[in-house]
Tab-separated table of C-alpha atoms in Angstrom:
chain	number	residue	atom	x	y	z
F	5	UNK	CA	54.640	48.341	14.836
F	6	UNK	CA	57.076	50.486	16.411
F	7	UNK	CA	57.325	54.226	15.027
F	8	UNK	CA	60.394	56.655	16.149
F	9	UNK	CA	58.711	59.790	17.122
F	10	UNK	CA	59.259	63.487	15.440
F	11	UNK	CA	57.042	65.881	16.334
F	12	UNK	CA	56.799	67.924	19.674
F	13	UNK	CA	53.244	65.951	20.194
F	14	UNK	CA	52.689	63.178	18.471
F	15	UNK	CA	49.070	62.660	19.980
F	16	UNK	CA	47.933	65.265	17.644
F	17	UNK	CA	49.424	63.355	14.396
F	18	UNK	CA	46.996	60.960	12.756
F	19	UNK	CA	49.211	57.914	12.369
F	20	UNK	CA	47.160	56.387	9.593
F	21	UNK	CA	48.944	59.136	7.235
F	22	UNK	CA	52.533	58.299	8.468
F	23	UNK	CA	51.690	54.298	8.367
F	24	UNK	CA	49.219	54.260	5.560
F	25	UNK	CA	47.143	51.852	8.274
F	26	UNK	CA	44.039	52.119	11.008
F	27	UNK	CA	46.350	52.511	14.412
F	28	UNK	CA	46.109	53.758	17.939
F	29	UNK	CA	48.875	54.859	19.538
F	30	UNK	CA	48.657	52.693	23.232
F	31	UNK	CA	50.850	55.271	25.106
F	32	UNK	CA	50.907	59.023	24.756
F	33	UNK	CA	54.207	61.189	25.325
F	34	UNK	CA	53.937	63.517	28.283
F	35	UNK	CA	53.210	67.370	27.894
F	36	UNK	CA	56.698	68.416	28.813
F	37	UNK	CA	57.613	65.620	25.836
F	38	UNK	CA	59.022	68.927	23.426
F	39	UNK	CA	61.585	69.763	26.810
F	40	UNK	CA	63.368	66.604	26.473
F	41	UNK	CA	66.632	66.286	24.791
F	42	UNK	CA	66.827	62.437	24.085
F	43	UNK	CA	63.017	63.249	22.481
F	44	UNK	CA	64.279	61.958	18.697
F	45	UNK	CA	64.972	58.895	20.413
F	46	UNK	CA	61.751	58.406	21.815
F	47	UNK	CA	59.233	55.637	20.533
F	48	UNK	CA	55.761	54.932	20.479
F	49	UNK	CA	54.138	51.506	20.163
F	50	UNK	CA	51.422	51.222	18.390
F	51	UNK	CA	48.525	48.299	17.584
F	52	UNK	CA	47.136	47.826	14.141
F	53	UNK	CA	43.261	47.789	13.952
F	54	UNK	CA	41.113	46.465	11.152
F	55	UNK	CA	42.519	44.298	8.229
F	56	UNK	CA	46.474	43.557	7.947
F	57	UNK	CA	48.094	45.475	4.741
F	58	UNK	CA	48.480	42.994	2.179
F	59	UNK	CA	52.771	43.818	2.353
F	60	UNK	CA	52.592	43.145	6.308
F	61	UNK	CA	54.680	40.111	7.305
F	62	UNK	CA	54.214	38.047	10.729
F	63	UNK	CA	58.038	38.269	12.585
F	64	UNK	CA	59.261	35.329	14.399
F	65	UNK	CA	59.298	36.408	18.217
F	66	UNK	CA	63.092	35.002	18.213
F	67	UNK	CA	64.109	38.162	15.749
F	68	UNK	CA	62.677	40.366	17.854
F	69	UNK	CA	65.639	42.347	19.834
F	70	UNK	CA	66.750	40.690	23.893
F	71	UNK	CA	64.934	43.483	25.556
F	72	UNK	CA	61.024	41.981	23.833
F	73	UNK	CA	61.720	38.620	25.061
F	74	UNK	CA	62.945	40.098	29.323
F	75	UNK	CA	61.145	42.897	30.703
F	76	UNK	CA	62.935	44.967	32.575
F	77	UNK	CA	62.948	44.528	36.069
F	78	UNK	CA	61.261	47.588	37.149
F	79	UNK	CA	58.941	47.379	34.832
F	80	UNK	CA	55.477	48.459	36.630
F	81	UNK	CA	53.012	45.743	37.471
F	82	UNK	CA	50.598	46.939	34.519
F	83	UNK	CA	53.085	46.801	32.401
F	84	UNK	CA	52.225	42.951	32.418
F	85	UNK	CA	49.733	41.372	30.436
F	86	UNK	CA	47.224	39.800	32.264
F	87	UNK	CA	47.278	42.568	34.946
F	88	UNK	CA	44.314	44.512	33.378
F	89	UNK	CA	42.283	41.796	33.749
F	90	UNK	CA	42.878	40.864	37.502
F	91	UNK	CA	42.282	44.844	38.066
F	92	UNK	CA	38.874	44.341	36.178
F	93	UNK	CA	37.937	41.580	38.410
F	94	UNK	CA	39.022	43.207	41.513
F	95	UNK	CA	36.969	46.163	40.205
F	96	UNK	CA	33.534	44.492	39.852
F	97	UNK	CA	34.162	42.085	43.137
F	98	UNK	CA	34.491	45.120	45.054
F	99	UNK	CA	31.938	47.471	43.214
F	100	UNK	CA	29.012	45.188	42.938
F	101	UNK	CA	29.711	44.635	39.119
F	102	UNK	CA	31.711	46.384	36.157
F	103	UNK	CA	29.564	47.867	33.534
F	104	UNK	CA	31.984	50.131	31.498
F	105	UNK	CA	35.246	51.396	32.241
F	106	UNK	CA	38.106	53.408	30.862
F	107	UNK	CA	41.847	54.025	31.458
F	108	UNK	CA	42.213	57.625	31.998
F	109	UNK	CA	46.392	57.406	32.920
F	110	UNK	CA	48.876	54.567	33.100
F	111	UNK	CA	52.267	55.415	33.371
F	112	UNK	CA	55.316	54.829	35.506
F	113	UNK	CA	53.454	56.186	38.606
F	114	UNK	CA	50.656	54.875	38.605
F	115	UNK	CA	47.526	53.480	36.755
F	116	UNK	CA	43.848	55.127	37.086
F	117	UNK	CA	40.758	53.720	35.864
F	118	UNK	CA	37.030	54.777	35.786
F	119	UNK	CA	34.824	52.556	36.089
F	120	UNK	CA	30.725	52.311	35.860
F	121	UNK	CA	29.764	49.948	38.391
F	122	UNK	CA	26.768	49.005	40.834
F	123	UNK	CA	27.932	51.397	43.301
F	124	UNK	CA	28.402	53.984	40.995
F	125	UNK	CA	31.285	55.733	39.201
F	126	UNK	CA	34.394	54.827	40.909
F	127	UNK	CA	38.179	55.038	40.791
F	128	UNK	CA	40.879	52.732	40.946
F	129	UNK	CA	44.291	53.366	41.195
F	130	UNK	CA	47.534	51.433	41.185
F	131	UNK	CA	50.637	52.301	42.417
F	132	UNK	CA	53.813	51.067	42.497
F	133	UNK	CA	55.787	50.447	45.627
F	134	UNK	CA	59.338	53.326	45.479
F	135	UNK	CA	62.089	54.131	48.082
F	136	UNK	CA	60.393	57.511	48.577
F	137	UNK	CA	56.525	56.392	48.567
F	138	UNK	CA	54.221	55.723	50.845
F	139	UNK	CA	51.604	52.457	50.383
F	140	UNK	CA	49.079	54.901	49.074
F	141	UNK	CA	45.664	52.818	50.269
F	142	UNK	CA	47.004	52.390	53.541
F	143	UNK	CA	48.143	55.707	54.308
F	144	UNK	CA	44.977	56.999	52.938
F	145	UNK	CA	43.017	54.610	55.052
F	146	UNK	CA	44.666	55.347	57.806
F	147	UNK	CA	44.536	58.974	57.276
F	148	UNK	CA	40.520	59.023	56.801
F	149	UNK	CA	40.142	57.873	59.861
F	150	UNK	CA	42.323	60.515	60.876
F	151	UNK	CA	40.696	63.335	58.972
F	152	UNK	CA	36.828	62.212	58.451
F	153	UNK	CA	35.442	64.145	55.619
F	154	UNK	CA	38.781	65.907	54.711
F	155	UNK	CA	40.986	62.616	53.325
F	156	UNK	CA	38.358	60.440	51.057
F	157	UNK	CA	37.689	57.508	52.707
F	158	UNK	CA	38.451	53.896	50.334
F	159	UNK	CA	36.081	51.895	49.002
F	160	UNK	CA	38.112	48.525	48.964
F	161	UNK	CA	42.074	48.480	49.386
F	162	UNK	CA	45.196	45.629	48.399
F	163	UNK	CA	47.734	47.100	50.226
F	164	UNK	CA	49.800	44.315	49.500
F	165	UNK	CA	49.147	45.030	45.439
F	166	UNK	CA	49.095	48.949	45.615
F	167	UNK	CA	45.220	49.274	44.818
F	168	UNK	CA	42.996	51.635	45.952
F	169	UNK	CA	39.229	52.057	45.027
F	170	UNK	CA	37.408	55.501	45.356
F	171	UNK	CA	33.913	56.681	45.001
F	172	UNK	CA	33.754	59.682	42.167
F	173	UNK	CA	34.037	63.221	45.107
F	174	UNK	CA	33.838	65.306	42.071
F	175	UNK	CA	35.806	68.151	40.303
F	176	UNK	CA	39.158	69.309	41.668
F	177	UNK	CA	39.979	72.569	43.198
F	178	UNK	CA	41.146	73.576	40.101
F	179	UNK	CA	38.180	73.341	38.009
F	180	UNK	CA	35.895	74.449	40.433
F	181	UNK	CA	37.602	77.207	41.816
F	182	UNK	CA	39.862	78.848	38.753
F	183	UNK	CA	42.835	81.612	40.337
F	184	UNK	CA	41.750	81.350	43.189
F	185	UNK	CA	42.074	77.467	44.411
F	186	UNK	CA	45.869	77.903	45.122
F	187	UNK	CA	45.484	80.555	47.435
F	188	UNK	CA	42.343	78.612	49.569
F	189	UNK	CA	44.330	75.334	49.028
F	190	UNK	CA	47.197	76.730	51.098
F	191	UNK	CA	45.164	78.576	53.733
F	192	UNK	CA	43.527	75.468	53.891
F	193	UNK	CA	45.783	72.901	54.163
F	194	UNK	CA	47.714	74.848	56.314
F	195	UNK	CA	45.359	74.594	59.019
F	196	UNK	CA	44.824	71.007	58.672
F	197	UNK	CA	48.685	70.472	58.779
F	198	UNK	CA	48.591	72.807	62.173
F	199	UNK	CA	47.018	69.487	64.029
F	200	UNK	CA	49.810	66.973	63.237
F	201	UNK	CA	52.948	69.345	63.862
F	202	UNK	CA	54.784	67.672	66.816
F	203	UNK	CA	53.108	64.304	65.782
F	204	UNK	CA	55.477	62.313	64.640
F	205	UNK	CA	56.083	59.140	65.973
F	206	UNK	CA	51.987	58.970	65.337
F	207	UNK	CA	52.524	59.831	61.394
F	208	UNK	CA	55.248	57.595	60.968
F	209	UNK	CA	52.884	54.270	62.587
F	210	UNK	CA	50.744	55.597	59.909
F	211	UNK	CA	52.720	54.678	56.886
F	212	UNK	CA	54.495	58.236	56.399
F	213	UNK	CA	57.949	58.286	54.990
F	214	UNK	CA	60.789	60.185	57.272
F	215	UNK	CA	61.803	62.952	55.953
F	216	UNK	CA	62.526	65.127	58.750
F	217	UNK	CA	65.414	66.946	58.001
F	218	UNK	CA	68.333	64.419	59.049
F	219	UNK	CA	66.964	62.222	56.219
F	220	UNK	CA	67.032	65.777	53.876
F	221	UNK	CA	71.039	66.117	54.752
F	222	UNK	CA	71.969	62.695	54.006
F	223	UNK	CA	70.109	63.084	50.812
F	224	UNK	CA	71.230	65.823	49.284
F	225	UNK	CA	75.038	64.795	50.031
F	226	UNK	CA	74.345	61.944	47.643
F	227	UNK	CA	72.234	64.252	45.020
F	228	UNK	CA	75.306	67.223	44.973
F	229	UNK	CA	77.636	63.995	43.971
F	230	UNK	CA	75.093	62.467	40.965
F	231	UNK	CA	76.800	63.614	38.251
F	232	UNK	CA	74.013	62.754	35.564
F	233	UNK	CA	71.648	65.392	37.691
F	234	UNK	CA	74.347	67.708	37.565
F	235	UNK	CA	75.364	67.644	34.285
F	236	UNK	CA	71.936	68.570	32.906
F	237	UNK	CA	72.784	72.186	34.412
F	238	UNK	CA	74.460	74.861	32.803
F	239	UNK	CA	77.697	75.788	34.420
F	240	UNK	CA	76.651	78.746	36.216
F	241	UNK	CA	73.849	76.437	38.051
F	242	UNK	CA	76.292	74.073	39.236
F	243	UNK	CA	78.888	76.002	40.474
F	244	UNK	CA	75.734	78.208	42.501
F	245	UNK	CA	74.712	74.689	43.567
F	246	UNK	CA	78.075	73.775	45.187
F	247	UNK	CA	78.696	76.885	46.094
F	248	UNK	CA	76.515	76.566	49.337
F	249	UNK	CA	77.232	74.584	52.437
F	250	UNK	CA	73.545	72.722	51.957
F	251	UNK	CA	74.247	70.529	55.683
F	252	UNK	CA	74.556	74.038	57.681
F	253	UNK	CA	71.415	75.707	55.941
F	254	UNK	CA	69.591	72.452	56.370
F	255	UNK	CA	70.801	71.763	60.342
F	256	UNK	CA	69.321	75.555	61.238
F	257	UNK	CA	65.759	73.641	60.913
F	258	UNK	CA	66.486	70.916	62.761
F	259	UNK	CA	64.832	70.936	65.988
F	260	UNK	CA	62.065	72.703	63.897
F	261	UNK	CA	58.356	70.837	64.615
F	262	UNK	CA	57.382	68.682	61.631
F	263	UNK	CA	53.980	67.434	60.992
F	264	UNK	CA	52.073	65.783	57.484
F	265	UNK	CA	53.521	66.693	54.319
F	266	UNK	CA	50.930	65.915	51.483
F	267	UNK	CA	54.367	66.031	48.860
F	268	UNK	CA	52.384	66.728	45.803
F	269	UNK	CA	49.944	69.556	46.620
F	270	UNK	CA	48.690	71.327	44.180
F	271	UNK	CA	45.116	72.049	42.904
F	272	UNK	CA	44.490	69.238	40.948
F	273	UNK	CA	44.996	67.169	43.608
F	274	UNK	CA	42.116	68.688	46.199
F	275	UNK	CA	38.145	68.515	45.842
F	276	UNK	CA	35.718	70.175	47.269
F	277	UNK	CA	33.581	67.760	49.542
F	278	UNK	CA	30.650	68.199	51.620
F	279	UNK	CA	32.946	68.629	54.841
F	280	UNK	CA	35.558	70.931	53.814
F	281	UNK	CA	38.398	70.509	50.977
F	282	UNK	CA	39.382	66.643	50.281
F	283	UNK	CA	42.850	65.983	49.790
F	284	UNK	CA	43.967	62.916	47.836
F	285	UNK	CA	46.997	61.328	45.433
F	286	UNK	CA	48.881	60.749	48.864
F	287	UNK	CA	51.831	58.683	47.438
F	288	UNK	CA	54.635	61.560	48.611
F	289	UNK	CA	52.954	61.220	51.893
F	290	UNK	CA	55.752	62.084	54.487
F	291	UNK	CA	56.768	63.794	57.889
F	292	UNK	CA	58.593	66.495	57.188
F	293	UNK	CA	58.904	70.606	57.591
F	294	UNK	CA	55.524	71.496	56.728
F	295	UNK	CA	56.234	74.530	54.247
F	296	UNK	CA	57.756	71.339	52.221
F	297	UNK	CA	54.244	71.399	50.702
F	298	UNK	CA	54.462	75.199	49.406
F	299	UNK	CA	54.879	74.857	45.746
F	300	UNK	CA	53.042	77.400	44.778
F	301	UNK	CA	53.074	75.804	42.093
F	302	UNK	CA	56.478	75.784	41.138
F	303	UNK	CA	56.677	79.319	42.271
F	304	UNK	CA	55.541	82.231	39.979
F	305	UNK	CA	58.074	84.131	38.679
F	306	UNK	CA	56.166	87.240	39.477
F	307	UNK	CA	57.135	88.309	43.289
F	308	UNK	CA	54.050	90.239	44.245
F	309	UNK	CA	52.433	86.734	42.974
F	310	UNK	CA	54.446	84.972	44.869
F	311	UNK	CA	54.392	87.154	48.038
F	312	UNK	CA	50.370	87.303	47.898
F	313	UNK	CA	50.666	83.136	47.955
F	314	UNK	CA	52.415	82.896	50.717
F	315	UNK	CA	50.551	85.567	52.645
F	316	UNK	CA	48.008	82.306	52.243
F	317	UNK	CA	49.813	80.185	54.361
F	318	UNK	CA	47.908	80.560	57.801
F	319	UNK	CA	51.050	80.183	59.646
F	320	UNK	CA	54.384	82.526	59.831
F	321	UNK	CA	56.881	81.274	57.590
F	322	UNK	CA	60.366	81.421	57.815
F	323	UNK	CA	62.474	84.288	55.812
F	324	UNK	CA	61.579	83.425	52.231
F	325	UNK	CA	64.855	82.986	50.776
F	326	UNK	CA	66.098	80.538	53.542
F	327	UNK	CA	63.245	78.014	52.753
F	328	UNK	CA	62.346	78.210	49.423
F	329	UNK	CA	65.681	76.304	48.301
F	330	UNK	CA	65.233	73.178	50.899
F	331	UNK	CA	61.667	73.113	49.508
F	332	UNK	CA	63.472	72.740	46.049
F	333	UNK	CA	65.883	69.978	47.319
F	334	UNK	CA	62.790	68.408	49.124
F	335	UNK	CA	61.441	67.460	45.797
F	336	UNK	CA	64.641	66.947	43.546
F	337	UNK	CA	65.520	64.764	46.263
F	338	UNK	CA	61.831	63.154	45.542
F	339	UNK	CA	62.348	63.047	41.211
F	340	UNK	CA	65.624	61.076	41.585
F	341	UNK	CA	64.539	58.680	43.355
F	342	UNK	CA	62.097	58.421	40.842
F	343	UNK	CA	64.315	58.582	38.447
F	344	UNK	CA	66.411	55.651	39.634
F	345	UNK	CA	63.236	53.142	40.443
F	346	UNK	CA	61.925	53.683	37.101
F	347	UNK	CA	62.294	51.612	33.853
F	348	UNK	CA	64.980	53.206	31.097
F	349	UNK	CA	62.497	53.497	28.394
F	350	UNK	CA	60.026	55.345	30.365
F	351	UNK	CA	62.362	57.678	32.898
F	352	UNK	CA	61.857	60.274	29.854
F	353	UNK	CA	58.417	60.750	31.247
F	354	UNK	CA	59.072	62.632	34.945
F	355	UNK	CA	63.244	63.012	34.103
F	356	UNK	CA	62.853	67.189	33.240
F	357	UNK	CA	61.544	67.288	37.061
F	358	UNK	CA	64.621	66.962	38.713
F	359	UNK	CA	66.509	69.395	36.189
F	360	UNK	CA	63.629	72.111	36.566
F	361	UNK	CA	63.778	71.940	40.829
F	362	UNK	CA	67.905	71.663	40.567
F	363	UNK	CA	67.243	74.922	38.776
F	364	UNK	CA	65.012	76.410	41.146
F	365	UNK	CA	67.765	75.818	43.719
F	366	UNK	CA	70.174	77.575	41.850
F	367	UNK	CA	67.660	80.559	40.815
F	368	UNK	CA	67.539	80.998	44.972
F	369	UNK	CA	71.547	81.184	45.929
């Protein structure tokens, strides 16, 4: 049965006293789910468990509406059935046997599984080939071998597929560390970044995207002219957003070094292993200006906050207020091209993150 949702989280709703019947929902709305402003139009489908309510009528598949019968074509690979089980059997082939397992994320990014196996807990992942990402197990592979002890080395890769298998490295920076694993993630990764600035043609053979700062001018031209970004902006933001000649502030950095950009670093995506930090989730992986990578994360309004984080960075840093908007257009740039390689139904589920670094943008001028 499909349900239209109505409350800021339906996860916490039990959906036996809306439908009068056992049910599970099989996808959960995102956190930022209450930010949305299509959210009454949102659905969630759901599977009926134990008996069938004696009222409950079988529908013939040829009522059901066009989009049912063709999936849409950028629908994700485990969005089809009979993809779980080829994952499950890639699993145990590679893993010396499956003995329990458990889907902790599928989404339009990617799908994650934990698994028990004969080589112990493990992780696969699955992700889906976009404009903007790299093939995540071969730029990991390749980057282990790069970084021993610092990038986690595979377990089993499909390059061709998008799957990845990982041994369990243990809690992330976050949970082990608490307010401080920002800070020592940026110190951190700073230094690591230090050995790869000037590297490029290396990174690129590699399987990093190019996103030195010619590709950042040609991108942001075509994201100040997508109307449907720009129109969730107040009018204020906009008109600070055009304001600003973008190709001139952007050209100033561009005989700058570049090096590895992680694109996604934050604390939940670093461990702590027995050689040092371990870095994974290296879809965004790119060559680019390194202080792309400062998010900080997502900048604390506080400036003393902010101004003790990037004290962190073990490198000088350009003026502040020069960089800190390119890092913003670095990753709006990222979210619509997420946006635009991801299935209608589901864009609702990363579409805020765009808005929120358009914003940040603005917020700088």
């Amino acid at each position: 049965m499909t349900l239209t949702c109505f409350g800021q989280d339906p996860t916490s709703q039990r959906w036996w006293k809306l439908t009068g019947d056992d049910a599970k929902a099989l996808r959960a709305l995102p956190l930022h789910y209450r930010f949305m402003p299509q959210r009454d139009e949102a659905t969630a489908t759901l599977i009926a468990e134990g008996a069938r309510p004696a009222e409950a009528v079988w529908v013939d598949t040829d009522a059901l509406p066009p989009e049912a019968h063709e999936p849409h074509p950028l629908r994700v690979p485990w969005g089809y059935p009979g993809w779980l089980e080829s994952a499950l059997a890639w699993i145990a082939a590679h893993a010396a046997g499956l003995h329990a397992w458990k889907e902790l994320k599928s989404w339009s990014l990617s799908c994650v599984i934990r698994a028990e196996t004969g080589r112990g807990v493990v992780y696969f992942k699955a992700t889906n080939q976009r404009p903007l990402f790299a093939n995540e197990p071969r730029i990991t592979q390749n980057l282990a071998q790069r970084f021993p002890g610092r990038i986690p080395t595979p377990l089993a890769t499909d390059p061709e597929r998008g799957w990845m298998l990982l041994a369990d490295f243990g809690d992330e920076l976050r949970t082990s560390h608490g307010d401080d694993a920002t800070a020592l993630a940026l110190t951190d990764y700073s230094r690591l970044q230090q050995q790869t600035l000037g590297q490029e043609t290396e990174l690129l053979a590699m399987g990093c995207v190019d996103r030195r700062p010619a590709h950042l001018a040609r991108e942001v031209a075509r994201l100040l002219t997508d109307q449907a970004a720009l129109d969730t902006l107040t009018y204020d933001q906009r008109e600070k957003l055009l304001s600003v000649d973008w190709q001139a502030r952007i050209a100033a950095f561009a005989d700058a070094p570049c090096g590895l950009v992680h694109g996604d670093l934050h604390t939940g995506n670093v461990a702590t292993g027995p050689d040092g930090l371990l870095y994974f989730d290296w879809t965004d992986a790119c060559v680019a200006l390194p202080w792309m990578d400062i998010l900080l994360p997502f900048w604390p309004e506080n400036v003393d906050k902010t101004q003790e984080l990037l004290a962190a960075w073990s490198t000088p840093l350009p003026p502040w207020n020069e960089i800190a908007p390119l890092i913003a257009l670095h990753h709006a740039v990222s979210y619509r091209h997420i946006r635009d390689a991801t299935e209608p139904c589901v864009q609702h589920e990363l579409g805020i993150m765009l808005t929120l670094f358009l914003q940040k943008v603005a917020a700088f001028v």
